[in-house]
Coordinates of C-alpha atoms in Angstrom, one line a residue:
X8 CA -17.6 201.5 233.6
X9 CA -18.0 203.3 230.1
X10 CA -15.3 204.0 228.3
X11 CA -13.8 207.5 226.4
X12 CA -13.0 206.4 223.0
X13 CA -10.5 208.7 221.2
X14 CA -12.7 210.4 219.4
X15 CA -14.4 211.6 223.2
X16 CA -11.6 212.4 224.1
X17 CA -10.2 214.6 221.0
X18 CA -13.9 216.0 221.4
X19 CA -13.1 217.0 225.0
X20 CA -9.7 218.7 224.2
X21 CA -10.6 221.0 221.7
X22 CA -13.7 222.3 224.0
X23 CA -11.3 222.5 226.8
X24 CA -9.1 224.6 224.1
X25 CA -12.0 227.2 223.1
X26 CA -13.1 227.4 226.8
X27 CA -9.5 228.7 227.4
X28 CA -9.3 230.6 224.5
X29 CA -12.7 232.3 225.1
X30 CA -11.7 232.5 229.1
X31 CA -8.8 234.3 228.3
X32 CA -10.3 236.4 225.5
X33 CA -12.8 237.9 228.1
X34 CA -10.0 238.4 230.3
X35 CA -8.7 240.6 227.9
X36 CA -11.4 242.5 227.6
X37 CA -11.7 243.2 231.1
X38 CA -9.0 244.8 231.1
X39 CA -9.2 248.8 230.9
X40 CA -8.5 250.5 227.9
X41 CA -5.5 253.2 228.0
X42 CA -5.9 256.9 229.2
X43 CA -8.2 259.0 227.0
X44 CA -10.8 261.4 227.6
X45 CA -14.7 260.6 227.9
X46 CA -16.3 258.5 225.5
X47 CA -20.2 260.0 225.2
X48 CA -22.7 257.3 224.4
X49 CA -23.4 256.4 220.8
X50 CA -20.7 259.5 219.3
X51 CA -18.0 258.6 221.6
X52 CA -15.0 260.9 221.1
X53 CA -16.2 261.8 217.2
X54 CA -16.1 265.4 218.4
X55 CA -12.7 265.5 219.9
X56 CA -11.1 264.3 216.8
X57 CA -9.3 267.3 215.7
X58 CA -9.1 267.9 212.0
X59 CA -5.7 270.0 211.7
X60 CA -2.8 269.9 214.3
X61 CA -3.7 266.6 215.9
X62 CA -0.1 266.2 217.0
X63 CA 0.1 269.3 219.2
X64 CA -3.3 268.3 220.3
X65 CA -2.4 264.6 221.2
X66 CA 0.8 265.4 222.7
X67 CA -0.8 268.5 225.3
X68 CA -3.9 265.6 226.0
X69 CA -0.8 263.0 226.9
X70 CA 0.3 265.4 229.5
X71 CA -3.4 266.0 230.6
X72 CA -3.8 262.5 230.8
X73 CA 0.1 261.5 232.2
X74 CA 0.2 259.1 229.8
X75 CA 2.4 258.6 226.7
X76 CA -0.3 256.2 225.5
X77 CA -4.3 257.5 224.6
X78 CA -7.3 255.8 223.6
X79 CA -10.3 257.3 221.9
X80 CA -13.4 256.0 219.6
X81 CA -14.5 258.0 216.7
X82 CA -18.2 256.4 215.4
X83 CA -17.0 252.8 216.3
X84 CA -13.5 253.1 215.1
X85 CA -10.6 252.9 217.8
X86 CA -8.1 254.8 218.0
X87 CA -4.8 254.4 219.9
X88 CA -2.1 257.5 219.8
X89 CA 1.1 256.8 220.6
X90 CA 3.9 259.8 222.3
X91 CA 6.7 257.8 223.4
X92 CA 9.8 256.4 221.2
X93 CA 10.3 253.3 223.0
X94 CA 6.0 252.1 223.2
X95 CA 6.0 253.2 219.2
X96 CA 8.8 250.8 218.9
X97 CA 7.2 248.1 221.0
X98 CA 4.2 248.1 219.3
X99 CA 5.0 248.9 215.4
X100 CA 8.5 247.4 215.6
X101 CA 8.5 244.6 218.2
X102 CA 4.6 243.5 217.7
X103 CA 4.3 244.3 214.1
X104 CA 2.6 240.4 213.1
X105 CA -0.3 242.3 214.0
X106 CA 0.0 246.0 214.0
X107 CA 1.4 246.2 209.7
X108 CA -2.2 246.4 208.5
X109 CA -3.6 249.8 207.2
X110 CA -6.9 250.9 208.2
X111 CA -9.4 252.0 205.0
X112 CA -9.0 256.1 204.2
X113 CA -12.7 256.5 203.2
X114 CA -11.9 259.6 200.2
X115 CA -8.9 257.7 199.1
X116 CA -9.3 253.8 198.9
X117 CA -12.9 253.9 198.9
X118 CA -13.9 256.9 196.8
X119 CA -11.1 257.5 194.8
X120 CA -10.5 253.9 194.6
X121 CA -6.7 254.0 194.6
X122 CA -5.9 250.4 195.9
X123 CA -3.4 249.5 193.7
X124 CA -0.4 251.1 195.7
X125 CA 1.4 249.4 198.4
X126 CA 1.6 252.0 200.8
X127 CA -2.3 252.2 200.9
X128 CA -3.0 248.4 201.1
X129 CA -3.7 246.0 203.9
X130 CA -1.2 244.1 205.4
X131 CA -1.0 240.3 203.3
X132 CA 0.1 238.9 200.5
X133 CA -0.9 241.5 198.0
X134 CA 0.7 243.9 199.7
X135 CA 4.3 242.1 199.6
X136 CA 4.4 241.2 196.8
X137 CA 4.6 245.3 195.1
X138 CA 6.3 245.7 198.0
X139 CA 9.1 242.9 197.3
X140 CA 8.8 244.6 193.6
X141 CA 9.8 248.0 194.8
X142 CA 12.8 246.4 197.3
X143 CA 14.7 244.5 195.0
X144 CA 14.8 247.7 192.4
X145 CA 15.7 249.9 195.2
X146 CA 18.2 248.1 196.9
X147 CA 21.3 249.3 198.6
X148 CA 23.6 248.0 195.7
X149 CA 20.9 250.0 193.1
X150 CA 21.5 253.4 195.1
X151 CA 25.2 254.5 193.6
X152 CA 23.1 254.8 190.0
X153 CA 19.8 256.1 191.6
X154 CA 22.4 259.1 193.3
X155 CA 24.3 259.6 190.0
X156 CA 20.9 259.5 187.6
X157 CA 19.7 262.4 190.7
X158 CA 23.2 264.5 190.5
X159 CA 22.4 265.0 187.1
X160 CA 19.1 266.0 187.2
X161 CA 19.8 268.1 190.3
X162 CA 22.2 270.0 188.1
X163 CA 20.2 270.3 185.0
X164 CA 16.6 270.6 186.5
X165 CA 17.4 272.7 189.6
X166 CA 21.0 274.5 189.8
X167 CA 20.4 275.9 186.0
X168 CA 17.0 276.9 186.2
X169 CA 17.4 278.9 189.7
X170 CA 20.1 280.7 188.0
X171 CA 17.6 281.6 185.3
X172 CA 14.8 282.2 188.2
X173 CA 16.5 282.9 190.9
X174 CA 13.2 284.1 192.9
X175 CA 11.0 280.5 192.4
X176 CA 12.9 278.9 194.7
X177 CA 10.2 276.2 196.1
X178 CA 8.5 276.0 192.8
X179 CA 11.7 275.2 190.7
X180 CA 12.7 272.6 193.6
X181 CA 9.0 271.4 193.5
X182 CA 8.9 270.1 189.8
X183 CA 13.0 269.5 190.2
X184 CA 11.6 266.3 192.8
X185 CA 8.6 265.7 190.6
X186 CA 11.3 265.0 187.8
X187 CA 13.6 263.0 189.7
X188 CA 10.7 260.8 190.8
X189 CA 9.4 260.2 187.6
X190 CA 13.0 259.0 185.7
X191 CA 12.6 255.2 187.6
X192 CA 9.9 255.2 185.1
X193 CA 12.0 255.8 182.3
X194 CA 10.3 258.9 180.9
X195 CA 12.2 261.5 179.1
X196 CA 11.5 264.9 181.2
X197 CA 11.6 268.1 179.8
X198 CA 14.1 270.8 181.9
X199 CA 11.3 273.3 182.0
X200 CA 6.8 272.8 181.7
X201 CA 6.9 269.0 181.3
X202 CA 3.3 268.2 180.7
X203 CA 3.4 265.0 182.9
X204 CA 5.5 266.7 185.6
X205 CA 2.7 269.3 185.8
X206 CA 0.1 266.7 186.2
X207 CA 1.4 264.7 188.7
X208 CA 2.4 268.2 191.0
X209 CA -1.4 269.0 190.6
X210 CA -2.7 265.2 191.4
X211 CA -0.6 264.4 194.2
X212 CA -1.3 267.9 196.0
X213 CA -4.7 267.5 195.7
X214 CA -4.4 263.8 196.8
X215 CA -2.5 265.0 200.0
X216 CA -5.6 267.3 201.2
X217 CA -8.6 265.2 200.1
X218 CA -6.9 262.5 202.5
X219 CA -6.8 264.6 205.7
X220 CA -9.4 264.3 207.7
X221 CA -10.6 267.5 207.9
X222 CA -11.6 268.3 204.3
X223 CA -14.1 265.9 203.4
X224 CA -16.7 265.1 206.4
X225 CA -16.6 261.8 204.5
X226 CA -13.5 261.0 205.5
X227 CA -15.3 261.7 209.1
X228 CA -18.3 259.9 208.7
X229 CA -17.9 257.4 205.9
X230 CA -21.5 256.5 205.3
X231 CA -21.8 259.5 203.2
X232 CA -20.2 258.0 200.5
X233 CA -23.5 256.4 199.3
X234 CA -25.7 260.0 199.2
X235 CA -26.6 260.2 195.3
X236 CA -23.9 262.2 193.0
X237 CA -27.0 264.8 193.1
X238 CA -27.9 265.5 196.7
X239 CA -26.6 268.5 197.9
X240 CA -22.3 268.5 199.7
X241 CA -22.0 265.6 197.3
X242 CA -19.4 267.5 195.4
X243 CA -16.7 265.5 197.1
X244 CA -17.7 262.9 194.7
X245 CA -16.9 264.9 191.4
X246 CA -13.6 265.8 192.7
X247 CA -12.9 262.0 193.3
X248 CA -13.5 261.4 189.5
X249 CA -11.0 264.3 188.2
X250 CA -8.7 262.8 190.7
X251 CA -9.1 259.3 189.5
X252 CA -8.8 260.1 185.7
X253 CA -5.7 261.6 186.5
X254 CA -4.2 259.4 188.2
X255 CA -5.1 256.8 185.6
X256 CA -3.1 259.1 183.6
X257 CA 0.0 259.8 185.2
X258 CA -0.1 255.6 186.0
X259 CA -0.6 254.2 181.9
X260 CA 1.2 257.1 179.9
X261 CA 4.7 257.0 181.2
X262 CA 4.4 253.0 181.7
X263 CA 3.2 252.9 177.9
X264 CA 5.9 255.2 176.5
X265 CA 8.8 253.5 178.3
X266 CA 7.7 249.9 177.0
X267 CA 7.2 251.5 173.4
X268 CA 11.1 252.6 174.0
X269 CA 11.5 249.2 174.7
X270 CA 10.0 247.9 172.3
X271 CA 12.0 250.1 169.6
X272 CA 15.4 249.4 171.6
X273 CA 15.9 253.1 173.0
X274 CA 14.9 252.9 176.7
X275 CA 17.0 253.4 179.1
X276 CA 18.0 251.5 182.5
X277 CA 15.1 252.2 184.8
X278 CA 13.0 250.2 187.2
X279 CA 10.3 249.4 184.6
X280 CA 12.8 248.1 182.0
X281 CA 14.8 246.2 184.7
X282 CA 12.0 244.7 186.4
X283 CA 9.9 243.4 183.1
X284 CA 13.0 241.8 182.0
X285 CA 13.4 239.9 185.3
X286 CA 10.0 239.1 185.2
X287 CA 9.7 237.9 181.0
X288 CA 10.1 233.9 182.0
X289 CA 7.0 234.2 184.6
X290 CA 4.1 232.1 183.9
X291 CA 2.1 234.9 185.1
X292 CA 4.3 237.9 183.5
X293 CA 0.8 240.2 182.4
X294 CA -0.5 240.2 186.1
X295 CA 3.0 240.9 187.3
X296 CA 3.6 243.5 184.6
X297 CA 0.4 245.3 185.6
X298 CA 2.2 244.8 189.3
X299 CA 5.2 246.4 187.8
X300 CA 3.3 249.8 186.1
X301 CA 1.7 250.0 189.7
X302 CA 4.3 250.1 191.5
X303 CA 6.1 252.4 189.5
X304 CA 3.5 255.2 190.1
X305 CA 3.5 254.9 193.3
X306 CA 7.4 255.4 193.1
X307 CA 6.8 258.9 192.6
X308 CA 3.7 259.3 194.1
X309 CA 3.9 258.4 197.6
X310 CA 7.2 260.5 198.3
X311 CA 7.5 263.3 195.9
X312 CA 5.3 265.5 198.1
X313 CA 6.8 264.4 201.7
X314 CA 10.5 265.5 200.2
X315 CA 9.1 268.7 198.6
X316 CA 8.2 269.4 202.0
X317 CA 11.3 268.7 203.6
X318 CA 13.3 270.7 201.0
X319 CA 10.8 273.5 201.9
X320 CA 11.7 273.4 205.8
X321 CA 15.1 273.6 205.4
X322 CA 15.2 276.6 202.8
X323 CA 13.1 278.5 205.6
X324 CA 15.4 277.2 208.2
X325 CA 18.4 278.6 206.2
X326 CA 16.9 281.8 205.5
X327 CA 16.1 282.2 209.1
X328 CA 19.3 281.0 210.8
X329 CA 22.2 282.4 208.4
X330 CA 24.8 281.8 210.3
X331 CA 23.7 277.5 210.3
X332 CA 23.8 278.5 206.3
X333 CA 27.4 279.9 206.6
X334 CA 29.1 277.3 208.9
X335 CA 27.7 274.6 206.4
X336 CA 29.0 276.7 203.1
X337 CA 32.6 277.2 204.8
X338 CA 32.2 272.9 205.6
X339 CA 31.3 273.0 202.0
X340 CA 34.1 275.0 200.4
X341 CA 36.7 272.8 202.7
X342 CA 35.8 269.7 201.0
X343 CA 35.0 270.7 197.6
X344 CA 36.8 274.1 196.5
X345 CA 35.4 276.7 194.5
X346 CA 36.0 274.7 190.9
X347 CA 33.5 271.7 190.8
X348 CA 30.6 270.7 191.8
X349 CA 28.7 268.7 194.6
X350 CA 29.3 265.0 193.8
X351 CA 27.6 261.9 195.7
X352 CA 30.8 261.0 197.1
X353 CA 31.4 264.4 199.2
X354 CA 28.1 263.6 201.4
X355 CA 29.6 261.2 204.0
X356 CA 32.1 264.1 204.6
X357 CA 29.5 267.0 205.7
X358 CA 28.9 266.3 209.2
X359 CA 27.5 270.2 209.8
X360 CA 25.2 269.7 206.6
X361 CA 24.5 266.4 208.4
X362 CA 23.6 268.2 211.5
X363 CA 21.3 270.7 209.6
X364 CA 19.8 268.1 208.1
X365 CA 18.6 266.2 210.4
X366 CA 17.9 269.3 213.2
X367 CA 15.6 270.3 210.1
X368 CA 13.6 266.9 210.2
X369 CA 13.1 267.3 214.2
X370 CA 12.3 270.8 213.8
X371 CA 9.6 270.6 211.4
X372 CA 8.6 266.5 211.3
X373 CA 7.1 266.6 207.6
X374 CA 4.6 264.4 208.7
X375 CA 4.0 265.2 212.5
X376 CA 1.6 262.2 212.7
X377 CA 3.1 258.8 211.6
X378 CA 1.1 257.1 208.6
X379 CA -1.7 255.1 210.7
X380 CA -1.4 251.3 211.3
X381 CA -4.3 248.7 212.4
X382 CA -4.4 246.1 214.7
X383 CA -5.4 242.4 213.0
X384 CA -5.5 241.1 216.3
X385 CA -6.4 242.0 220.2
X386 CA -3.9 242.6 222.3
X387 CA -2.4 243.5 225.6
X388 CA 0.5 246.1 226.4
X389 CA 1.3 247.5 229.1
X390 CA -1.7 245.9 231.0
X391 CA -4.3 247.3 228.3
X392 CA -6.6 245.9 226.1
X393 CA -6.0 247.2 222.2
X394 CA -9.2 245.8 220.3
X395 CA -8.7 244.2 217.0
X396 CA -8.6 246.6 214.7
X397 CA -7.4 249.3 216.3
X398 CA -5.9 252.4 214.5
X399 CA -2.9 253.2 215.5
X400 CA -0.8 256.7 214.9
X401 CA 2.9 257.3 216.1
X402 CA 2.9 261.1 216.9
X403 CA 6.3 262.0 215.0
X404 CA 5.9 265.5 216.4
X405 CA 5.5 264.6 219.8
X406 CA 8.8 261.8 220.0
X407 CA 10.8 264.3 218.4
X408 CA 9.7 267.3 220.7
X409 CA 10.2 265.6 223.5
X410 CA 12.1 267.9 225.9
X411 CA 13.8 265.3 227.9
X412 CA 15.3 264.2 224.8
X413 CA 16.0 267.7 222.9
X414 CA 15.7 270.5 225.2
X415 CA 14.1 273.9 223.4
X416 CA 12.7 271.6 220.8
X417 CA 10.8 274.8 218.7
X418 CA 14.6 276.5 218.9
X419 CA 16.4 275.0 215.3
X420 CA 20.1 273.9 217.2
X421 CA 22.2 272.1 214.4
X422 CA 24.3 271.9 217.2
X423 CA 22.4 269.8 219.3
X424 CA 23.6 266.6 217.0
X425 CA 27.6 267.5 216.9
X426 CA 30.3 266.9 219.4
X427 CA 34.2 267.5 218.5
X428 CA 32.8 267.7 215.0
X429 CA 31.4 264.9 214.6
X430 CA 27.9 263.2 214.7
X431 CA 26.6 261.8 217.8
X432 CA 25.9 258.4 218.3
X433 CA 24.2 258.7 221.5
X434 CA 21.2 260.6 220.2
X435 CA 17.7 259.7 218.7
X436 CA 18.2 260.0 215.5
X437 CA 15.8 261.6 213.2
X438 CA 16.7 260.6 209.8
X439 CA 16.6 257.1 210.6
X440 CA 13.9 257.2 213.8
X441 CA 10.4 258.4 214.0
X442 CA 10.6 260.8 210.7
X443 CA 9.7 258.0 208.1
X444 CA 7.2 255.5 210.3
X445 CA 7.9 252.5 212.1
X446 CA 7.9 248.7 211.6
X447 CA 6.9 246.7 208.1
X448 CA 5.4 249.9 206.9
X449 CA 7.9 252.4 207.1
X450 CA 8.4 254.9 204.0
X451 CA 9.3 252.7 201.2
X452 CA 11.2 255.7 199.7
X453 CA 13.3 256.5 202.5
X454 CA 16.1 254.9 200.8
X455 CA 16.0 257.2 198.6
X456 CA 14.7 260.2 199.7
X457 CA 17.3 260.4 202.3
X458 CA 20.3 261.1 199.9
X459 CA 18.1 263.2 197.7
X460 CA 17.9 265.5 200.5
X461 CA 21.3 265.5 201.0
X462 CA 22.2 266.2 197.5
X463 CA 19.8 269.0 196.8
X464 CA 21.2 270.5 199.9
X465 CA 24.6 270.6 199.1
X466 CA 23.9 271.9 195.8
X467 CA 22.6 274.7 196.8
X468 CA 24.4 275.8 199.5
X469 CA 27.7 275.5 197.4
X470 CA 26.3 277.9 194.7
X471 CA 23.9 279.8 196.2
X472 CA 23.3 281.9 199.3
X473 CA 20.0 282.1 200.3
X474 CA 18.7 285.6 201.2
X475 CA 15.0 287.1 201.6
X476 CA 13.0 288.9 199.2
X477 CA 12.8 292.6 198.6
X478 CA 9.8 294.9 199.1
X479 CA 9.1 297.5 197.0
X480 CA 11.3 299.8 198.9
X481 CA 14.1 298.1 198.7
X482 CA 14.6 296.3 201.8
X483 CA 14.2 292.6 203.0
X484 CA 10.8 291.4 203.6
X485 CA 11.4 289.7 207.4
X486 CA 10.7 286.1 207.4
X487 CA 9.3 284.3 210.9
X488 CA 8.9 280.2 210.4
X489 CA 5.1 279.4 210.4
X490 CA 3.9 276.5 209.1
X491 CA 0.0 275.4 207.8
X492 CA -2.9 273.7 209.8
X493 CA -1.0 270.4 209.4
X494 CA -3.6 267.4 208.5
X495 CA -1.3 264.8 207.0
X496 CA 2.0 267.0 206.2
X497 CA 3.3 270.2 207.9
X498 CA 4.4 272.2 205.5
X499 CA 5.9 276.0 205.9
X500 CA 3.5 279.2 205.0
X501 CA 4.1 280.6 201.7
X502 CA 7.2 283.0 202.7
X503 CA 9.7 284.6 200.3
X504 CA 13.1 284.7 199.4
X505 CA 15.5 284.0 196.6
X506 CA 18.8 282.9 195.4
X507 CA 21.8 284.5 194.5
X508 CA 25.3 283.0 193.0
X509 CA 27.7 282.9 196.1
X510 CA 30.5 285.8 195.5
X511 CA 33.8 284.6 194.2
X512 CA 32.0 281.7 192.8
X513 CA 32.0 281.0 188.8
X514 CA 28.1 279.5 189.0
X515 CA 27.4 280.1 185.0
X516 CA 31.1 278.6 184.7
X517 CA 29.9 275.5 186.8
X518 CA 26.8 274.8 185.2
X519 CA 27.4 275.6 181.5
X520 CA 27.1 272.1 180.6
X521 CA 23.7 271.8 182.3
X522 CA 21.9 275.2 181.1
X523 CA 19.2 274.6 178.7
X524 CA 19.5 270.9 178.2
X525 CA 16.4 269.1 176.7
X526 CA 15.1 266.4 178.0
X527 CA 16.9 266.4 181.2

């Protein structure tokens, strides 16, 4: 009778092992894929990929369907879109081992070549590491100074120059956030025309558009980024360059002058001074330093738009619901007076600003389609098959429209987040669900971009009322909340209005330390 020797035998279990694991693999893929409209041979669903308001589009498709979960292909790529709260959260949250990875945006990581920030990079080691670099600066302990370093720049950069220009209103608060975002680096910023400031407003809008879908076909189809510089709609390329030289700019010169400040004794805390020291006794200190000057660009990179945005949204929800603006200036005056200014510590006692706040996050989600995710492994949910890399988006807009959750979701209803006063608990909560992603990948800024949005808030609804513009006649030009053919951020129409000192209030008096201070 012949024998099995071990070796037979070990041979035999590891076939039974990839007959299993192959069994159940094609099990798997028996299974149906989730709800989604018709996949045509060869170009699947390339032509129902909408370019601009994909989240109305996905979440009127989900009701088509009757499913909060839809699958579609574009030119090979899967795509899974996600409506619901509670599957977003099984998925990104519960499963995110193997839904962290981010999928390759053709004009951005490819053309433009910007890999060296976390936020675009696959999920892995690379990634956690300048992702454990930004965490440690930006920890909760760090934020008290982050707040105070922001008060001050909110007061010298924002509250002096609206009373000098009280009618540019978004632009003032635009560079206002562009200087905020820029002092982790350590660079000196000047009150008014910064050079750098003014760079990185121009890189980072253009970045924002040349990443949507819908303004580069490349983006669509990205075999087109090998048609020679000279063939005809290869002008996408060109625009690549500008974009790359700039941002090779805005990521060496501040990095450079803060270590010369350094280096002559004058520099002052920052993430870039803080983290090279920690990092001087590394064996490896110049590829962790080069770590370090990536990371800080992408500090002000990845978030300065997205809060610009939100600022935006809730200037036009104030100027379109003045009484919201009133209730939240008397809360104001209650707990500060008339003879100081907004300090970090008044926040926690704003529940009404609170309310605005966040009603202004759900009303206009600043990006109404989460960042996308990929799978790095197939799976099953829900008794679907999700293929291995997988796209995945989180439609903000959709979770925090949901009727059954806020009813009149397009009406803006501070209210809807207050009882006796206070903020519910029993709510879904947009500052801290949905607005800034999900799982291992949510907005690394949201730490700090929450408070910021606070802060600027308060400030100017303590000083200023916010009224509309003036036509030539005289009277106020009527402002109805529209917002722009959203690709990757919804951001409001252009729409006027200005600022004027509240009456009874000594603003000049306020700010007189502040007005024309150089560098802020």
């Amino acid at each position: 009778m012949p024998i099995i020797t071990s070796k037979d035998a070990l041979f035999l279990l590891l076939c039974a092992i990839v007959h299993l694991v192959y069994r159940n693999q094609q099990k798997r893929r028996l299974l149906p894929l989730p709800p989604g409209p018709r996949r045509w041979p060869i170009v699947k669903n390339t032509f129902a990929v909408p370019l601009t308001n994909a989240h109305v589009h996905y979440q009127e498709l989900g009701k088509k369907f009757g499913s909060k979960i839809l699958f579609l292909e574009a030119l090979g790529r899967p795509m899974l879109i996600v409506n619901d709260l509670d599957m977003a959260r099984d998925l990104l949250e519960k499963r995110s081992a193997f839904y962290s990875s981010r999928p390759s945006m053709t004009m951005i990581t490819d053309i433009v070549k910007i890999r060296e920030w976390f936020s675009f990079m696959p999920y892995g080691d690379y990634w956690r590491v300048h992702r454990r670099m930004f965490q440690q600066h930006f920890s909760e302990k760090h934020l008290p100074y982050i707040e105070e370093r922001a008060v001050g720049l909110i007061r010298k950069g924002l509250l002096a120059n609206l009373l000098e220009f009280p009618d540019g209103v978004t632009e003032i608060i635009r560079k206002c956030v562009y200087s905020i975002r820029l002092e982790p680096m350590g660079y000196p910023i000047q009150r008014q025309n910064d050079p750098l400031v003014n760079l990185a407003e121009e890189t980072f809008g253009v970045m924002s558009i040349i990443a949507s879908p819908g303004k580069y076909f490349v983006n669509i189809v990205p075999a087109l980024q090998h048609i020679p510089d000279w063939m005809p709609g290869a002008g996408f390329k060109e625009v690549a360059k500008e974009v790359r030289r700039n941002v090779d700019k805005l990521i060496a010169e501040p990095f450079e002058a803060t270590m010369q400040m350094m280096t002559d004794g004058t520099a002052p805390p920052c993430f870039v001074t803080e983290t090279l020291e920690r990092l001087k006794s590394n064996k490896d200190y110049e590829v962790q330093a080069v770590y370090a000057k990536q990371t800080a660009a992408m500090i002000f990179g990845a978030v300065s738009e997205t809060t610009v945005t939100g600022l935006k949204s809730f200037i036009l929800a104030m100027l379109t619901h003045p009484d919201a603006m009133r209730k939240a200036q008397q809360e104001l005056d209650d707990v500060i007076g008339t003879d100081r200014l907004v300090d970090s510590s008044d926040i926690p006692h704003l529940p009404y600003l609170s309310a605005i706040i966040k009603e202004t996050l759900r009303w206009n989600p600043i990006t109404p389609m989460c960042a996308p995710h990929q799978t790095t492994e197939e799976d099953v949910y829900m008794g679907y098959y999700i293929p291995k890399g997988c796209i995945v988006f989180a439609n903000t807009y959709a979770i925090l429209h949901d009727e059954e959750v806020f009813p009149g979701p397009e009406e803006f209803q501070p209210e809807r987040f207050l009882k006796d006063g206070k903020i519910r608990d029993d709510i879904l909560d947009p500052e801290f669900v949905a607005t800034f992603g999900f799982g291992r990948r949510i907005c690394p800024g949201a730490r700090i971009a929450r408070p910021l949005l606070y802060l600027v808030a308060a400030s100017l609804l303590h000083l200023f009322d916010i009224v509309p513009a003036l036509d030539r006649d005289g009277n106020p030009i009527k402002v109805i909340p529209q917002f722009k053919q959203a690709a990757i951020i919804s951001e409001p129409l252009p729409f006027q209005c200005k600022m004027i000192p509240r009456k009874g209030r000594d603003v000049e008096g306020l700010l007189k330390g502040y007005i024309g201070t150089d560098p802020i």
